[in-house]
Amino acid sequence: MKEKETLNENLGEVSENISAALEIFPGMTVEEMKAMFFDDNALIEAPKKVWQLNSKGYRYYFCYDEEGLPNFYPSVTTILSKTLPKSSFLMKWIAEKGYEEAERYKEERAYYGTFMHIAFEELIINRRYDLDTLKDRLKTYIEDNHLPSDFIYYADDLKKDVLAFARFVLDYDVKPFAIEISLVHEQLNYAGTIDLPCSMLEKQGGDKRINAIIDFKSGRKNFYEEAEIQLHFYKEMWNYNFPNLEITKVFNFSPKDWRKKPTYNLKDKTNSVNANKMPYLLGLAAIEDDKKENVFTNISGIIDLDKDVDFSNNVISLSLSEIVSKKDDNINCPDEKISFSEEEIEQQQKESEIKPKRTPKRNKKDESKESIGESKESVLNGSKMANDEISDLLENDIEL
């Protein structure tokens, strides 16, 4: 992890943590979730340390219990992507563009959104942002992420995005409670990362303040069903963790493609009818998760036809819990990241065959279903559509 430190006269020392995902098993990455910018004096920390695990199209969050065992929670975006139907317009666009080109563009927009999020976070914490340095930062970002050189042409668009966000912060006197905070909802069994829980003016020029969640989108025009439901999942999750700082409103924010004066989209999704789908989506997601074995196999090593009979040295299968469980001497210090070499995985597998396995705690499904029932409320017209409209719809599959 690389760390940079900046000094802000009003907020004190702020750390920027740039962490890379760590591969702990073939095709599986894990990273501790930390805000890119954090101020001890102004922001709230998550009650538990949370890790994010990505594997084969699924994203889980997990944290450790008192015994050092991991508890897993599907991400909000995984729940929505596995339960909501795909847009017919999106499927048509993918067919016309071709799968590989569509995936390339989707990835490009995801990288754009990530850079935009980082810039927004720095601005609202430091309360200043040097637009003249953005292009150089973008060059470094391109190099670090091995992006195509023409990605640099997004620099002017990103500058406009930062100015639009600055206009919003001033218009509504936005005061952050946290930035990019990762939380788990232990009762309803899900997790996610909230962009901006904050205090803000209810309306421009008014006096009344509200507690709200703002979710950033890089698309320029529309907010779709998934974005609405996502906000209500986050609202429910925040209020579960911080009942004394209750969120009452939820908004989607995106910069507009402005020309002379910075402008933005801000849509109040508090009364979204689609939020009523939450308990049913959680139920469907639980069914889909039960169908997954969550046993992962690593195939490696040398095949020796003269010695091997059962290929036990070439095939290693471990459960999700076994992969991320800590070594005995690290159980009491879950701040450390975990990564196993192939030799360590083999040793852990041998030990698990001898010792009785400890099953990680999971939320009782009956309790979860009961809680779901009692819980509160949380693109395209074909290939001719503009890129920003395409990115609006593609964002339904991207967590930023």
PDB file of N, CA, C and O in Angstrom, residues 293-320:
ATOM      1  N   GLU A 293     -21.770 -23.592  -4.540  1.00  0.00           N
ATOM      2  CA  GLU A 293     -21.003 -24.413  -3.606  1.00  0.00           C
ATOM      3  C   GLU A 293     -19.984 -23.595  -2.831  1.00  0.00           C
ATOM      4  O   GLU A 293     -19.658 -23.905  -1.693  1.00  0.00           O
ATOM      5  N   ASN A 294     -19.477 -22.540  -3.450  1.00  0.00           N
ATOM      6  CA  ASN A 294     -18.424 -21.725  -2.834  1.00  0.00           C
ATOM      7  C   ASN A 294     -17.218 -22.571  -2.429  1.00  0.00           C
ATOM      8  O   ASN A 294     -16.608 -22.358  -1.384  1.00  0.00           O
ATOM      9  N   VAL A 295     -16.936 -23.574  -3.257  1.00  0.00           N
ATOM     10  CA  VAL A 295     -15.712 -24.359  -3.118  1.00  0.00           C
ATOM     11  C   VAL A 295     -14.865 -24.061  -4.352  1.00  0.00           C
ATOM     12  O   VAL A 295     -15.342 -24.147  -5.484  1.00  0.00           O
ATOM     13  N   PHE A 296     -13.622 -23.696  -4.122  1.00  0.00           N
ATOM     14  CA  PHE A 296     -12.755 -23.238  -5.209  1.00  0.00           C
ATOM     15  C   PHE A 296     -11.592 -24.204  -5.391  1.00  0.00           C
ATOM     16  O   PHE A 296     -11.021 -24.696  -4.417  1.00  0.00           O
ATOM     17  N   THR A 297     -11.274 -24.463  -6.638  1.00  0.00           N
ATOM     18  CA  THR A 297     -10.249 -25.444  -6.971  1.00  0.00           C
ATOM     19  C   THR A 297      -9.081 -24.777  -7.682  1.00  0.00           C
ATOM     20  O   THR A 297      -9.286 -23.993  -8.620  1.00  0.00           O
ATOM     21  N   ASN A 298      -7.880 -25.074  -7.212  1.00  0.00           N
ATOM     22  CA  ASN A 298      -6.669 -24.599  -7.860  1.00  0.00           C
ATOM     23  C   ASN A 298      -5.950 -25.796  -8.473  1.00  0.00           C
ATOM     24  O   ASN A 298      -5.692 -26.793  -7.797  1.00  0.00           O
ATOM     25  N   ILE A 299      -5.666 -25.720  -9.763  1.00  0.00           N
ATOM     26  CA  ILE A 299      -4.978 -26.799 -10.471  1.00  0.00           C
ATOM     27  C   ILE A 299      -3.585 -26.312 -10.839  1.00  0.00           C
ATOM     28  O   ILE A 299      -3.434 -25.311 -11.538  1.00  0.00           O
ATOM     29  N   SER A 300      -2.570 -27.010 -10.362  1.00  0.00           N
ATOM     30  CA  SER A 300      -1.201 -26.564 -10.590  1.00  0.00           C
ATOM     31  C   SER A 300      -0.238 -27.735 -10.431  1.00  0.00           C
ATOM     32  O   SER A 300      -0.648 -28.882 -10.201  1.00  0.00           O
ATOM     33  N   GLY A 301       1.045 -27.447 -10.538  1.00  0.00           N
ATOM     34  CA  GLY A 301       2.065 -28.462 -10.301  1.00  0.00           C
ATOM     35  C   GLY A 301       2.400 -29.281 -11.533  1.00  0.00           C
ATOM     36  O   GLY A 301       1.916 -29.036 -12.634  1.00  0.00           O
ATOM     37  N   ILE A 302       3.240 -30.278 -11.316  1.00  0.00           N
ATOM     38  CA  ILE A 302       3.723 -31.148 -12.398  1.00  0.00           C
ATOM     39  C   ILE A 302       2.972 -32.473 -12.372  1.00  0.00           C
ATOM     40  O   ILE A 302       2.811 -33.093 -11.324  1.00  0.00           O
ATOM     41  N   ILE A 303       2.508 -32.890 -13.533  1.00  0.00           N
ATOM     42  CA  ILE A 303       1.880 -34.210 -13.655  1.00  0.00           C
ATOM     43  C   ILE A 303       2.974 -35.234 -13.903  1.00  0.00           C
ATOM     44  O   ILE A 303       3.765 -35.100 -14.838  1.00  0.00           O
ATOM     45  N   ASP A 304       3.029 -36.238 -13.058  1.00  0.00           N
ATOM     46  CA  ASP A 304       4.026 -37.300 -13.199  1.00  0.00           C
ATOM     47  C   ASP A 304       3.287 -38.627 -13.343  1.00  0.00           C
ATOM     48  O   ASP A 304       2.781 -39.193 -12.378  1.00  0.00           O
ATOM     49  N   LEU A 305       3.226 -39.131 -14.575  1.00  0.00           N
ATOM     50  CA  LEU A 305       2.481 -40.360 -14.837  1.00  0.00           C
ATOM     51  C   LEU A 305       3.100 -41.579 -14.166  1.00  0.00           C
ATOM     52  O   LEU A 305       2.438 -42.596 -13.970  1.00  0.00           O
ATOM     53  N   ASP A 306       4.387 -41.492 -13.805  1.00  0.00           N
ATOM     54  CA  ASP A 306       5.040 -42.624 -13.159  1.00  0.00           C
ATOM     55  C   ASP A 306       4.854 -42.632 -11.643  1.00  0.00           C
ATOM     56  O   ASP A 306       5.108 -43.640 -10.984  1.00  0.00           O
ATOM     57  N   LYS A 307       4.391 -41.498 -11.070  1.00  0.00           N
ATOM     58  CA  LYS A 307       4.257 -41.425  -9.614  1.00  0.00           C
ATOM     59  C   LYS A 307       2.825 -41.128  -9.167  1.00  0.00           C
ATOM     60  O   LYS A 307       2.343 -41.692  -8.196  1.00  0.00           O
ATOM     61  N   ASP A 308       2.155 -40.204  -9.886  1.00  0.00           N
ATOM     62  CA  ASP A 308       0.831 -39.775  -9.437  1.00  0.00           C
ATOM     63  C   ASP A 308      -0.234 -40.802  -9.764  1.00  0.00           C
ATOM     64  O   ASP A 308      -0.279 -41.345 -10.862  1.00  0.00           O
ATOM     65  N   VAL A 309      -1.091 -41.057  -8.797  1.00  0.00           N
ATOM     66  CA  VAL A 309      -2.207 -41.962  -8.983  1.00  0.00           C
ATOM     67  C   VAL A 309      -3.524 -41.208  -8.932  1.00  0.00           C
ATOM     68  O   VAL A 309      -4.410 -41.402  -9.761  1.00  0.00           O
ATOM     69  N   ASP A 310      -3.647 -40.332  -7.941  1.00  0.00           N
ATOM     70  CA  ASP A 310      -4.909 -39.598  -7.768  1.00  0.00           C
ATOM     71  C   ASP A 310      -4.788 -38.097  -8.036  1.00  0.00           C
ATOM     72  O   ASP A 310      -5.754 -37.367  -7.855  1.00  0.00           O
ATOM     73  N   PHE A 311      -3.596 -37.640  -8.456  1.00  0.00           N
ATOM     74  CA  PHE A 311      -3.358 -36.227  -8.764  1.00  0.00           C
ATOM     75  C   PHE A 311      -3.634 -35.309  -7.577  1.00  0.00           C
ATOM     76  O   PHE A 311      -3.986 -34.133  -7.747  1.00  0.00           O
ATOM     77  N   SER A 312      -3.482 -35.816  -6.374  1.00  0.00           N
ATOM     78  CA  SER A 312      -3.753 -35.010  -5.182  1.00  0.00           C
ATOM     79  C   SER A 312      -2.802 -33.825  -5.067  1.00  0.00           C
ATOM     80  O   SER A 312      -3.120 -32.822  -4.408  1.00  0.00           O
ATOM     81  N   ASN A 313      -1.629 -33.929  -5.685  1.00  0.00           N
ATOM     82  CA  ASN A 313      -0.687 -32.814  -5.645  1.00  0.00           C
ATOM     83  C   ASN A 313      -1.016 -31.732  -6.673  1.00  0.00           C
ATOM     84  O   ASN A 313      -0.431 -30.650  -6.655  1.00  0.00           O
ATOM     85  N   ASN A 314      -1.918 -32.054  -7.578  1.00  0.00           N
ATOM     86  CA  ASN A 314      -2.239 -31.111  -8.647  1.00  0.00           C
ATOM     87  C   ASN A 314      -3.573 -30.398  -8.438  1.00  0.00           C
ATOM     88  O   ASN A 314      -3.801 -29.352  -9.042  1.00  0.00           O
ATOM     89  N   VAL A 315      -4.441 -30.945  -7.630  1.00  0.00           N
ATOM     90  CA  VAL A 315      -5.784 -30.380  -7.444  1.00  0.00           C
ATOM     91  C   VAL A 315      -6.002 -30.057  -5.972  1.00  0.00           C
ATOM     92  O   VAL A 315      -5.936 -30.947  -5.119  1.00  0.00           O
ATOM     93  N   ILE A 316      -6.218 -28.789  -5.688  1.00  0.00           N
ATOM     94  CA  ILE A 316      -6.454 -28.338  -4.318  1.00  0.00           C
ATOM     95  C   ILE A 316      -7.814 -27.648  -4.265  1.00  0.00           C
ATOM     96  O   ILE A 316      -8.065 -26.704  -5.013  1.00  0.00           O
ATOM     97  N   SER A 317      -8.696 -28.133  -3.414  1.00  0.00           N
ATOM     98  CA  SER A 317     -10.023 -27.540  -3.269  1.00  0.00           C
ATOM     99  C   SER A 317     -10.201 -27.012  -1.852  1.00  0.00           C
ATOM    100  O   SER A 317      -9.944 -27.728  -0.881  1.00  0.00           O
ATOM    101  N   LEU A 318     -10.614 -25.761  -1.751  1.00  0.00           N
ATOM    102  CA  LEU A 318     -10.840 -25.137  -0.454  1.00  0.00           C
ATOM    103  C   LEU A 318     -12.139 -24.358  -0.477  1.00  0.00           C
ATOM    104  O   LEU A 318     -12.558 -23.838  -1.524  1.00  0.00           O
ATOM    105  N   SER A 319     -12.793 -24.274   0.669  1.00  0.00           N
ATOM    106  CA  SER A 319     -13.986 -23.446   0.785  1.00  0.00           C
ATOM    107  C   SER A 319     -13.569 -21.988   0.889  1.00  0.00           C
ATOM    108  O   SER A 319     -12.407 -21.672   1.157  1.00  0.00           O
ATOM    109  N   LEU A 320     -14.536 -21.110   0.692  1.00  0.00           N
ATOM    110  CA  LEU A 320     -14.275 -19.684   0.809  1.00  0.00           C
ATOM    111  C   LEU A 320     -13.720 -19.342   2.189  1.00  0.00           C
ATOM    112  O   LEU A 320     -12.787 -18.556   2.321  1.00  0.00           O
TER     113      LEU A 320
END
